[in-house]
Phi, psi and omega in degrees: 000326176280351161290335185260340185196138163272169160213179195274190193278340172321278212288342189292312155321305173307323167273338155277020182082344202267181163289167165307296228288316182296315193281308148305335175264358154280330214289312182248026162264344171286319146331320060067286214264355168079026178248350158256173155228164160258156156231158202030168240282190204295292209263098191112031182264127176296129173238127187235185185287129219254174218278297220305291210281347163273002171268344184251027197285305188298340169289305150349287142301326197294302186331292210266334129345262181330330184268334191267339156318308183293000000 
């Protein structure tokens, strides 16, 4: 999804169906892991994908191909 626009934990939630709260504790284990970023302040701040995960999307994919398998 972040790839087509960025967005906040609101919309990411909304679209994925989830709760706020759920949607946020992935938002920032991806944050973490340096494969997204934020911009601007705590509250309305937007994320979009960070340079590790567009330099790594065929991995990425390959990964996530695999894991969806299971």
């Amino acid at each position: 999804m972040l790839f087509k626009r960025p967005l906040n934990v609101n919309q990411i939630a909304e679209q994925l169906g989830m709760h706020y709260n759920t949607a946020s504790y992935h938002v920032n284990l991806l944050l973490e892991s340096k494969l997204i970023k934020k911009e601007g302040g705590n509250y309305g701040a937007i994320y979009l994908p960070a340079k590790l995960l567009k330099e790594n999307i065929h991995t990425y994919n390959k990964l996530k191909a695999e894991l969806l398998k299971k």
